[in-house]
Short mmCIF file of C-alpha atoms in Angstrom, two decimals:
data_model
loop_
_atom_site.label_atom_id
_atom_site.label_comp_id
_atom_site.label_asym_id
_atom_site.label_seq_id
_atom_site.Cartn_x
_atom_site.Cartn_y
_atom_site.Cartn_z
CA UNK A 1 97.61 -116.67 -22.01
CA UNK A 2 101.26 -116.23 -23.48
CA UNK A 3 103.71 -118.25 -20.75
CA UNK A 4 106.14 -114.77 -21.25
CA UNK A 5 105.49 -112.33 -18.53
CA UNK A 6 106.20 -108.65 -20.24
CA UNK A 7 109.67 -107.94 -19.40
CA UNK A 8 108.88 -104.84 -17.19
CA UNK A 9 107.35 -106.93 -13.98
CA UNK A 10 110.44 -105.15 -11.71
CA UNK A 11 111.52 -101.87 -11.77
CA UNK A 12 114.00 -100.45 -9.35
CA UNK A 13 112.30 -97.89 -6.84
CA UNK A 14 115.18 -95.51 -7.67
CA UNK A 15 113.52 -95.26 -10.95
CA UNK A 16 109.93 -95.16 -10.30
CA UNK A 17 111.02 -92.16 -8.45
CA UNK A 18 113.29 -90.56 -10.68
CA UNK A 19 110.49 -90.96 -13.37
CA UNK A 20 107.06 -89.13 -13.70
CA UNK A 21 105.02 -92.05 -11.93
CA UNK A 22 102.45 -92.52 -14.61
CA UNK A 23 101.20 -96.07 -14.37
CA UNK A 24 101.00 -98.22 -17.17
CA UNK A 25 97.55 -98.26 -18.42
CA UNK A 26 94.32 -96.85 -17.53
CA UNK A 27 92.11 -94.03 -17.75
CA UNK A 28 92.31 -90.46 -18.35
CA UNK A 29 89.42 -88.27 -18.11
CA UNK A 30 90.66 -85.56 -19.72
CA UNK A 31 94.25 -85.20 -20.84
CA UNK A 32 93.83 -82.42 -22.96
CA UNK A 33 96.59 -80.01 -23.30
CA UNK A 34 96.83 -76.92 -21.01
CA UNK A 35 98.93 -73.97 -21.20
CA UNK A 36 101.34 -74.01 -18.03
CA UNK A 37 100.87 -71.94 -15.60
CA UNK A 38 103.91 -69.24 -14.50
CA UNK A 39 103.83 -70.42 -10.92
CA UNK A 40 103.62 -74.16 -11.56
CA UNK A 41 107.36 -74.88 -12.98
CA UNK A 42 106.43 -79.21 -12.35
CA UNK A 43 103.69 -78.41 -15.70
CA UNK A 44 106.43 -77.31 -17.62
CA UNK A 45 110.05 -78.67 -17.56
CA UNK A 46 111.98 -76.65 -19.39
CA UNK A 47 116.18 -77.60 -19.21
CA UNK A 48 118.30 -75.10 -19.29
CA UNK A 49 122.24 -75.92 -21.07
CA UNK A 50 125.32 -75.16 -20.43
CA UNK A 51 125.41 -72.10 -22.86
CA UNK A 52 125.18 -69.15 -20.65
CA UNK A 53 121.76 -68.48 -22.60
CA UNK A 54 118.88 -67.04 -19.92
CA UNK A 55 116.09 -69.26 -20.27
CA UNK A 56 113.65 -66.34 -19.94
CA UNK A 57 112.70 -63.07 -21.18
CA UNK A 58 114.16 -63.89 -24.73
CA UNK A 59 111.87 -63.12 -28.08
CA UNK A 60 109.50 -65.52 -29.52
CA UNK A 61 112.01 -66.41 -32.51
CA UNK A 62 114.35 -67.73 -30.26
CA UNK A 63 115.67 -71.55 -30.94
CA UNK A 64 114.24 -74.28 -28.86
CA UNK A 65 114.78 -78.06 -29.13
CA UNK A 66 113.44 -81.52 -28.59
CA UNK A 67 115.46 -84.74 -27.80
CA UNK A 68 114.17 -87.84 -27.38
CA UNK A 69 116.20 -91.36 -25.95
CA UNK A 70 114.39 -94.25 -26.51
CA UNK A 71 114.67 -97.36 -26.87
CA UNK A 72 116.03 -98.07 -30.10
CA UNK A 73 116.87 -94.15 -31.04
CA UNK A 74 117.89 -91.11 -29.94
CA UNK A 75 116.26 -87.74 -32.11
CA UNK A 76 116.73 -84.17 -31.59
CA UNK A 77 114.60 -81.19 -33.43
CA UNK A 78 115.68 -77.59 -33.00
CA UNK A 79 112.86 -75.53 -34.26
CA UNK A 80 111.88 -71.45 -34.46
CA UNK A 81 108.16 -71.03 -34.00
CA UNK A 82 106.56 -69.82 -37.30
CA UNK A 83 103.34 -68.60 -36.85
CA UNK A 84 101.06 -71.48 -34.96
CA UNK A 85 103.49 -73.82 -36.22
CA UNK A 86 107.51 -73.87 -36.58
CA UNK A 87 110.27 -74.49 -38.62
CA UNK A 88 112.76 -76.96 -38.23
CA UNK A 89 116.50 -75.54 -38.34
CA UNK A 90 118.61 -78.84 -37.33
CA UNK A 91 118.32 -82.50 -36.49
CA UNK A 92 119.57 -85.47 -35.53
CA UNK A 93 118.79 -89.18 -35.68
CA UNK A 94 121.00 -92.02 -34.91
CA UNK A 95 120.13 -95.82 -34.03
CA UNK A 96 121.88 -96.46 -30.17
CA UNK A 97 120.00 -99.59 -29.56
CA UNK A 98 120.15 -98.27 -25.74
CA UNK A 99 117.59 -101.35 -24.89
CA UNK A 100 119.38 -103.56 -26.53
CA UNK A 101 119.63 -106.97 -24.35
CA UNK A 102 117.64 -105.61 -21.31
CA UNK A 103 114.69 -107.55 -21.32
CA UNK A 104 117.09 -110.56 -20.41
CA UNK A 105 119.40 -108.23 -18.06
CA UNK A 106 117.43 -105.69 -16.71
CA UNK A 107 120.03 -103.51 -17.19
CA UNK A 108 121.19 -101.00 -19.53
CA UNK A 109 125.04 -102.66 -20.99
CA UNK A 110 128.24 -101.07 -21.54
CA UNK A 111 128.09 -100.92 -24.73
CA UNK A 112 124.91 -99.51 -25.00
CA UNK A 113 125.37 -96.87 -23.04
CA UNK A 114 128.48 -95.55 -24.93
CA UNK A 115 126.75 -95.81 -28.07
CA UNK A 116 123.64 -93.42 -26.57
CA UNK A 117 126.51 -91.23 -24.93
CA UNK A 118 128.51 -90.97 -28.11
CA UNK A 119 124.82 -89.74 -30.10
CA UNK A 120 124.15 -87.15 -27.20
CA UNK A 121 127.84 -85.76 -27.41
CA UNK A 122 126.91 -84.87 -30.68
CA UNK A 123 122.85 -83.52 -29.72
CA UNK A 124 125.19 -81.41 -26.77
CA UNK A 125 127.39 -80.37 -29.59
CA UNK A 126 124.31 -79.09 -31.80
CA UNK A 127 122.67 -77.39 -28.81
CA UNK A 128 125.24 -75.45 -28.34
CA UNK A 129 126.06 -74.29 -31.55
CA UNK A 130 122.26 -73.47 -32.14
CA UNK A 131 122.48 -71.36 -29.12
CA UNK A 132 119.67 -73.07 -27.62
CA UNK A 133 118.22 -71.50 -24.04
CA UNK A 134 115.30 -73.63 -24.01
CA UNK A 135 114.76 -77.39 -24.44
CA UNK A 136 112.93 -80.36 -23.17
CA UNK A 137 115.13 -83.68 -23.24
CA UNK A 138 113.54 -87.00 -22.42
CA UNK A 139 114.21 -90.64 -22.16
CA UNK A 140 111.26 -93.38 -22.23
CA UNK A 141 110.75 -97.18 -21.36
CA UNK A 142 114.67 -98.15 -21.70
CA UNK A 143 115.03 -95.75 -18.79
CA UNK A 144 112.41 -96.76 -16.66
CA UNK A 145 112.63 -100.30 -16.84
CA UNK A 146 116.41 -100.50 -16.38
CA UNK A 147 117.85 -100.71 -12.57
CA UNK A 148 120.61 -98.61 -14.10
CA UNK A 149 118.43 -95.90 -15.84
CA UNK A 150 118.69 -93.37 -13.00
CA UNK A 151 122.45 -94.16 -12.79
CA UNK A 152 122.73 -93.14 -16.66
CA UNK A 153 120.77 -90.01 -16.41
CA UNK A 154 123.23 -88.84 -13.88
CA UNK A 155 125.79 -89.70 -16.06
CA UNK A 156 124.34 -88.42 -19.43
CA UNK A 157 124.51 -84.72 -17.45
CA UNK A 158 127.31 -85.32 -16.63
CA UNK A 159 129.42 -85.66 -19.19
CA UNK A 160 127.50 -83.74 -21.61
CA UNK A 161 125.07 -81.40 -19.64
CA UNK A 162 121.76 -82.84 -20.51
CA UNK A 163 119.19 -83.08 -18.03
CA UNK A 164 117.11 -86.20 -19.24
CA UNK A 165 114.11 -86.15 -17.85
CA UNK A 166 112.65 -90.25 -17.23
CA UNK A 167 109.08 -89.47 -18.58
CA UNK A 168 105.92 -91.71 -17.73
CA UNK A 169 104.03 -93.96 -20.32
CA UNK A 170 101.26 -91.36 -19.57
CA UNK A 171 103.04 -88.34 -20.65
CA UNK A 172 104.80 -90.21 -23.60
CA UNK A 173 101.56 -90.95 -24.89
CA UNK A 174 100.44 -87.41 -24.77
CA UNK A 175 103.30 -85.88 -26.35
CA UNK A 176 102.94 -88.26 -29.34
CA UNK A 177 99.22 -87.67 -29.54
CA UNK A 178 100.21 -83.62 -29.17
CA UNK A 179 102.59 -84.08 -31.85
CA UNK A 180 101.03 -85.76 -34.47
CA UNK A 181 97.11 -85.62 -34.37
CA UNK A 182 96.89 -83.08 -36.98
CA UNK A 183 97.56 -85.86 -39.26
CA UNK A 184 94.49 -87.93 -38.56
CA UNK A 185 91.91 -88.37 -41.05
CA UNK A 186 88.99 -86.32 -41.50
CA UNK A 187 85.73 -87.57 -39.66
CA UNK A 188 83.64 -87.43 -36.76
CA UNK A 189 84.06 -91.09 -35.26
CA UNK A 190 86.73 -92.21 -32.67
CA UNK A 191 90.04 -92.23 -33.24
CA UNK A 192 93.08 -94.26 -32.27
CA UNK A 193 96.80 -92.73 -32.61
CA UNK A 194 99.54 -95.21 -31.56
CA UNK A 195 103.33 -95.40 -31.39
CA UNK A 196 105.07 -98.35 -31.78
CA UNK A 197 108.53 -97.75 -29.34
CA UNK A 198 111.82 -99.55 -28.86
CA UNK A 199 110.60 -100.86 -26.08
CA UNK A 200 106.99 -100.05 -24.85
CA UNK A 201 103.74 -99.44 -27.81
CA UNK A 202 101.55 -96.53 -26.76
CA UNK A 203 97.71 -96.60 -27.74
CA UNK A 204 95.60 -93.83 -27.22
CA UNK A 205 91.82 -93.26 -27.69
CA UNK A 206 90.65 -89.83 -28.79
CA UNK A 207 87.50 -88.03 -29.66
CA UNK A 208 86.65 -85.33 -32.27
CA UNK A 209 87.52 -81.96 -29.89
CA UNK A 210 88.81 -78.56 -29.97
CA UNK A 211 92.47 -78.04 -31.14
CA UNK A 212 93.65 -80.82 -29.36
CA UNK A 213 91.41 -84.11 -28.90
CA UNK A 214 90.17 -85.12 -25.56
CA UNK A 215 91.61 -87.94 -24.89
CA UNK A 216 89.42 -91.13 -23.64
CA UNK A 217 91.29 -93.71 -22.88
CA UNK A 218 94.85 -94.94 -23.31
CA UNK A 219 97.32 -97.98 -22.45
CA UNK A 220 100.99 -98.72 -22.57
CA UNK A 221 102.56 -102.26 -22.82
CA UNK A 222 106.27 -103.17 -22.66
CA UNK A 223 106.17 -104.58 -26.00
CA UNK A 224 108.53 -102.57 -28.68
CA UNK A 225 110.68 -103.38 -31.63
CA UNK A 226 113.74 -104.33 -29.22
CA UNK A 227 111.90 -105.58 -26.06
CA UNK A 228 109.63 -108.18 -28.08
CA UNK A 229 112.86 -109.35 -30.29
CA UNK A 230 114.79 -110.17 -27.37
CA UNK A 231 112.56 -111.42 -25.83
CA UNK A 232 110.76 -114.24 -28.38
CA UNK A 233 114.57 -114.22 -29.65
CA UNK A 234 116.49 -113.92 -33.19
CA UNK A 235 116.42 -117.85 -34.32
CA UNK A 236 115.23 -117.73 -38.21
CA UNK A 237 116.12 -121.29 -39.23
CA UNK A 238 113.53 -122.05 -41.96
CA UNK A 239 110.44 -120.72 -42.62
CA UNK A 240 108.68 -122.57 -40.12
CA UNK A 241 110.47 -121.30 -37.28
CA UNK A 242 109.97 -117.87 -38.40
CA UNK A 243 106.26 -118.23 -38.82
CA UNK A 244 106.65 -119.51 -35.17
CA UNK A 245 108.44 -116.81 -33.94
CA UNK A 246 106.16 -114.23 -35.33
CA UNK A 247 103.10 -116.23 -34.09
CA UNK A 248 104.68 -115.93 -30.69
CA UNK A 249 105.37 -112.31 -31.01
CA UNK A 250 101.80 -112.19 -32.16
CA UNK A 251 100.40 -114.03 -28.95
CA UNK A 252 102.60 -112.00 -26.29
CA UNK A 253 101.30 -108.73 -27.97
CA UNK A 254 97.51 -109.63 -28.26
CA UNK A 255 97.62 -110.70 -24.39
CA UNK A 256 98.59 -106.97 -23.26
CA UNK A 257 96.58 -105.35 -25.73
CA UNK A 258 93.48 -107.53 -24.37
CA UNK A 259 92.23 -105.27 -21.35
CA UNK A 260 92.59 -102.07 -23.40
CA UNK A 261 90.42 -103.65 -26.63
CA UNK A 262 88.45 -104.65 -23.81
CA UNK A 263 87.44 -101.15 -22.37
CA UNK A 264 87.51 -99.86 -26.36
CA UNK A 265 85.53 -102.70 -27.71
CA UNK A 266 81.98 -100.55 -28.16
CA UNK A 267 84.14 -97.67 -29.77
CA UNK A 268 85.59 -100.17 -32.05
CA UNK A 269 82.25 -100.86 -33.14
CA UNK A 270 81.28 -97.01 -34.09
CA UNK A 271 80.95 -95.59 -37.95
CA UNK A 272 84.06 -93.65 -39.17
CA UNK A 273 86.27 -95.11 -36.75
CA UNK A 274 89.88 -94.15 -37.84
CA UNK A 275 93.60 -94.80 -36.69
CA UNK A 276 97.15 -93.00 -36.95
CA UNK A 277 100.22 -94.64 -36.38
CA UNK A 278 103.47 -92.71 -35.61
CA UNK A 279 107.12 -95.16 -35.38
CA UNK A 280 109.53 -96.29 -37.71
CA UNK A 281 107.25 -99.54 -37.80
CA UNK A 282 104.54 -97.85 -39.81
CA UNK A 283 106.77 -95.27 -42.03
CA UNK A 284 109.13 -98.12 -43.10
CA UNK A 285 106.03 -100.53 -44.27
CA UNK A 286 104.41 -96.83 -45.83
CA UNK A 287 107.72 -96.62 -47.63
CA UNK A 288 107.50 -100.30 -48.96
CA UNK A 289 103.47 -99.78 -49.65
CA UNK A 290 104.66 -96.76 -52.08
CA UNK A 291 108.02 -98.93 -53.68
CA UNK A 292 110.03 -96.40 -52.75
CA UNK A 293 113.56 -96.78 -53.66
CA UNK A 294 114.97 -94.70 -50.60
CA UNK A 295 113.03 -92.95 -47.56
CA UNK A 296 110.99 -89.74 -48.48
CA UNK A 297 109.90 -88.23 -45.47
CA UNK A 298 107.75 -85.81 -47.90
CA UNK A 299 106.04 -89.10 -49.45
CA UNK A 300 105.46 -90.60 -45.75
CA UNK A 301 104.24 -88.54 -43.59
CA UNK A 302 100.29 -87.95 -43.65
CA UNK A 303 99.91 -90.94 -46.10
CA UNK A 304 96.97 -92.33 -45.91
CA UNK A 305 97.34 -96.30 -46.46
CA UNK A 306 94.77 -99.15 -46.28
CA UNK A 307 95.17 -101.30 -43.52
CA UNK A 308 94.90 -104.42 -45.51
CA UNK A 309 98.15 -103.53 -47.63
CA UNK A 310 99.89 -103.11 -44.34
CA UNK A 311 98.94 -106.24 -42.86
CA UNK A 312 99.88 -107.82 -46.44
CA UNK A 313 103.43 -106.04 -46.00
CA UNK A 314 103.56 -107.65 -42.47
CA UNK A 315 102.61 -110.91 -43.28
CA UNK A 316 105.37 -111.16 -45.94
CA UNK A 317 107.95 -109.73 -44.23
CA UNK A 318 107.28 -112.09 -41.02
CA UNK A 319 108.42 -114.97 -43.24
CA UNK A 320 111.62 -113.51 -44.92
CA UNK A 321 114.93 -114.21 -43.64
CA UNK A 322 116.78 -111.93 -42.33
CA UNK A 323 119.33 -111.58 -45.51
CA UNK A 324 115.77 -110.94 -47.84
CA UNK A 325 114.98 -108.04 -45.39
CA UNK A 326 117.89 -106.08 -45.73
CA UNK A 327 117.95 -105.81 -49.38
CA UNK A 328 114.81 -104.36 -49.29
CA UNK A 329 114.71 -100.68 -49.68
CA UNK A 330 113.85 -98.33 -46.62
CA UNK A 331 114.61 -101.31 -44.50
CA UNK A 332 118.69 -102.28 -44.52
CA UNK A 333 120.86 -103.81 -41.78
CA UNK A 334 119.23 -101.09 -39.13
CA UNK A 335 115.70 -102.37 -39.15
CA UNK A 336 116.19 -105.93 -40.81
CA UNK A 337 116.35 -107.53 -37.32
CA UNK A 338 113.58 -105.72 -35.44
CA UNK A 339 110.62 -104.71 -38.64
CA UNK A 340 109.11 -108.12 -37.57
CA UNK A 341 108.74 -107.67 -34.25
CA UNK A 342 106.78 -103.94 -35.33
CA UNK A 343 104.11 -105.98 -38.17
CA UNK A 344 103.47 -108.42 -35.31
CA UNK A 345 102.26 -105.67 -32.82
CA UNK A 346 101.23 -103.38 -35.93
CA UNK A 347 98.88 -106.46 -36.51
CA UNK A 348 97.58 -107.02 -33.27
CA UNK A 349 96.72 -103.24 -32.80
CA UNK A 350 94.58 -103.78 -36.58
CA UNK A 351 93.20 -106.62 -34.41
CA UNK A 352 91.47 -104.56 -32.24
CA UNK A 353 90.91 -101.66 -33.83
CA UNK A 354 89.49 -102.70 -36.90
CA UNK A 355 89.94 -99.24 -39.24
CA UNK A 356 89.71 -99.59 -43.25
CA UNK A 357 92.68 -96.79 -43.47
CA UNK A 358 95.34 -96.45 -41.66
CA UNK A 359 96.96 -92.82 -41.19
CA UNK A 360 101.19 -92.61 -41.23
CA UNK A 361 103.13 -90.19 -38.92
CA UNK A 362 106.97 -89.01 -39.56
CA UNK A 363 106.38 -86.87 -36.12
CA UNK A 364 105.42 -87.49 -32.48
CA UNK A 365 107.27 -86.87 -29.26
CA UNK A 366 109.88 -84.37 -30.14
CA UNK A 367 107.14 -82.29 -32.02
CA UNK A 368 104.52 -82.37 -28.94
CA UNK A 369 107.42 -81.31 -26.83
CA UNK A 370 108.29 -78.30 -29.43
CA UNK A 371 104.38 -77.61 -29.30
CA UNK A 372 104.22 -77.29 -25.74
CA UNK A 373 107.65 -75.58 -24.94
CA UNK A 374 106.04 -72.55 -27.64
CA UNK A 375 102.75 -72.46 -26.19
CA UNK A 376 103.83 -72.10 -22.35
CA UNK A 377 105.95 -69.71 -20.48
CA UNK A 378 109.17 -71.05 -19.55
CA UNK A 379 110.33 -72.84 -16.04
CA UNK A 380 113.11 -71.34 -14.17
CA UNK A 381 116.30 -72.93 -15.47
CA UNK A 382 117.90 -75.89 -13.82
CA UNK A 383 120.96 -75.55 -11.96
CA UNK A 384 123.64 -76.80 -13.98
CA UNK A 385 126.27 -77.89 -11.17
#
């Protein structure tokens, strides 16, 4: 066993309360999504802004919008349904690094809560001018493993009137699967669909189902980009030490993973077994598979890659320096530090679930909240006081 305990051992109770209470691995039955009922507003939080805009009884075409804090980013989509899908009419993506030294502190710093704020001033700003009356805002494992993370929800509000909501691992992992699992490849095995996080990796289990898959089985572990980077640490000496390093990273991974690969270990076994990845670990690595001289969302997302050429990727990025790395396209100063700490868990999840493809996501959270904000009837609003 790795001699690192995973850096999420103590959580404040302020948190586990503010948060959903999912725990952090274990079993669903069946987590299929439902649409909310009227008279249950806890099934479906929708936040109403600061905009004066009712958050019921307006037409289908009306705006609605997704944020997402984690981590390492913070994204917002503002989409129009379109049918049984929707169209996007603004973004936003910005690296905060909100995570960024709490696996040391256990707190969220200074500095990385003004660079979150600043990126959410600008998501309020959007919101606003998009006339938005419904959206779903979220923050994940940076949240709930911080002893500040309530504190800076309070905040966030605020100063900038969004309601973050501290989801569980449970309900982060079935937004990303309701986001993205159109994208999985045909067949009529099992499935995994993961997503690698700033600071937590998701792993689901999923059968062949109706609209949405049934999900099986699923775990979280408070290994991300950020979380297993600080952790292991930075040094990159020689070549040596960064083989070291990523064999560390490597060992710390494989050690959460094991009682999940455990419990999936006969399904890893099955014909047509096939996996989807959703992150900016498995787009960036699709981007270097296809030599592409600058991200291309259009290129990326529902490529279908074999897994050897992404553990090849991994393996040879895992001894570069950190200088090498950001020359590379798709990659720069914004990934260079943490794209190693993604191919070692990217590698440990091939590990155990041994699939000859592997599927690439540019979607997840944001989109499964957009699904399920259309398909539902909205919650009373919030107060906003």
């Amino acid at each position: 066993m790795a001699d690192v305990s995973p850096p999420d051992k103590v959580r404040s109770a302020r948190n586990r309360t503010r948060s959903n209470g999912g725990k952090p691995s274990g079993k669903v039955a069946d987590f299929r999504y439902k649409r909310p009922s009227p008279s249950d507003p806890s099934a479906h939080r929708g936040t109403a802004l600061r905009t004066g805009a009712p958050a019921t009884g307006e037409p289908r075409r009306q705006a609605y919008a997704a944020l997402d804090l984690g981590t390492n980013n913070c994204r917002l989509l503002i989409a129009r349904p379109s049918g049984e899908n929707f169209t996007v009419i603004d973004a936003f993506s910005r690296v905060v690094r909100l995570g960024e030294g709490l696996a040391h502190s256990g707190r969220l710093s200074d500095e990385a809560m003004d660079r979150a704020l600043a990126a959410l001033h600008v998501c309020a700003d959007k919101l606003r001018r998009r006339n938005v009356s419904l959206a779903r805002s979220v923050a994940t494992e940076a949240c709930r493993r911080a002893a500040n993370g309530a504190d800076f929800i309070d905040r966030v509000r605020e100063e900038t009137g969004i309601a973050l909501d501290i989801i569980s691992a449970q309900e982060e992992a079935r937004l990303a699967v309701l986001g993205c699992h159109i994208l999985l490849e045909q067949g009529h095995g099992p499935a995994v669909i993961f997503d690698i996080g700033g600071g937590s990796t998701e792993l689901v289990l999923i059968e062949p189902g109706e609209r949405v898959p049934r999900i099986i089985d699923w775990a979280s572990v408070p290994w991300g980009v950020v979380s297993l980077t600080d952790t292991v640490g930075r040094a990159e000496d020689d070549a040596a030490t960064r083989l070291g390093r990523y064999r560390q990273m490597r060992m710390l991974v494989s050690d959460s993973f094991a009682p999940f690969a455990e419990r999936i270990a006969d399904a890893s076994r099955a014909e047509d077994i096939r996996l989807l990845g959703t992150s900016g670990t498995v787009t960036t690595l699709a981007s270097l598979h296809l030599e592409l001289p600058q991200y291309d969302r259009r290129a990326v997302d529902g490529l279908i890659v074999p897994a050897q050429a992404m553990r090849t990727i991994s393996e040879r990025l895992s001894v570069m320096d950190l200088d090498e790395r950001q020359t590379l396209p798709c990659i720069g100063p914004d990934r260079a530090d943490l794209v190693v700490a993604g191919c070692a868990i990217l590698e440990s999840i091939l590990d155990i679930w041994p699939a000859e493809r592997l599927g690439v996501a540019d979607r997840g959270i944001r989109e499964g909240i957009l699904r399920s904000l259309m398909a539902g009837t909205p919650a009373p609003p919030r107060p906003t006081a």
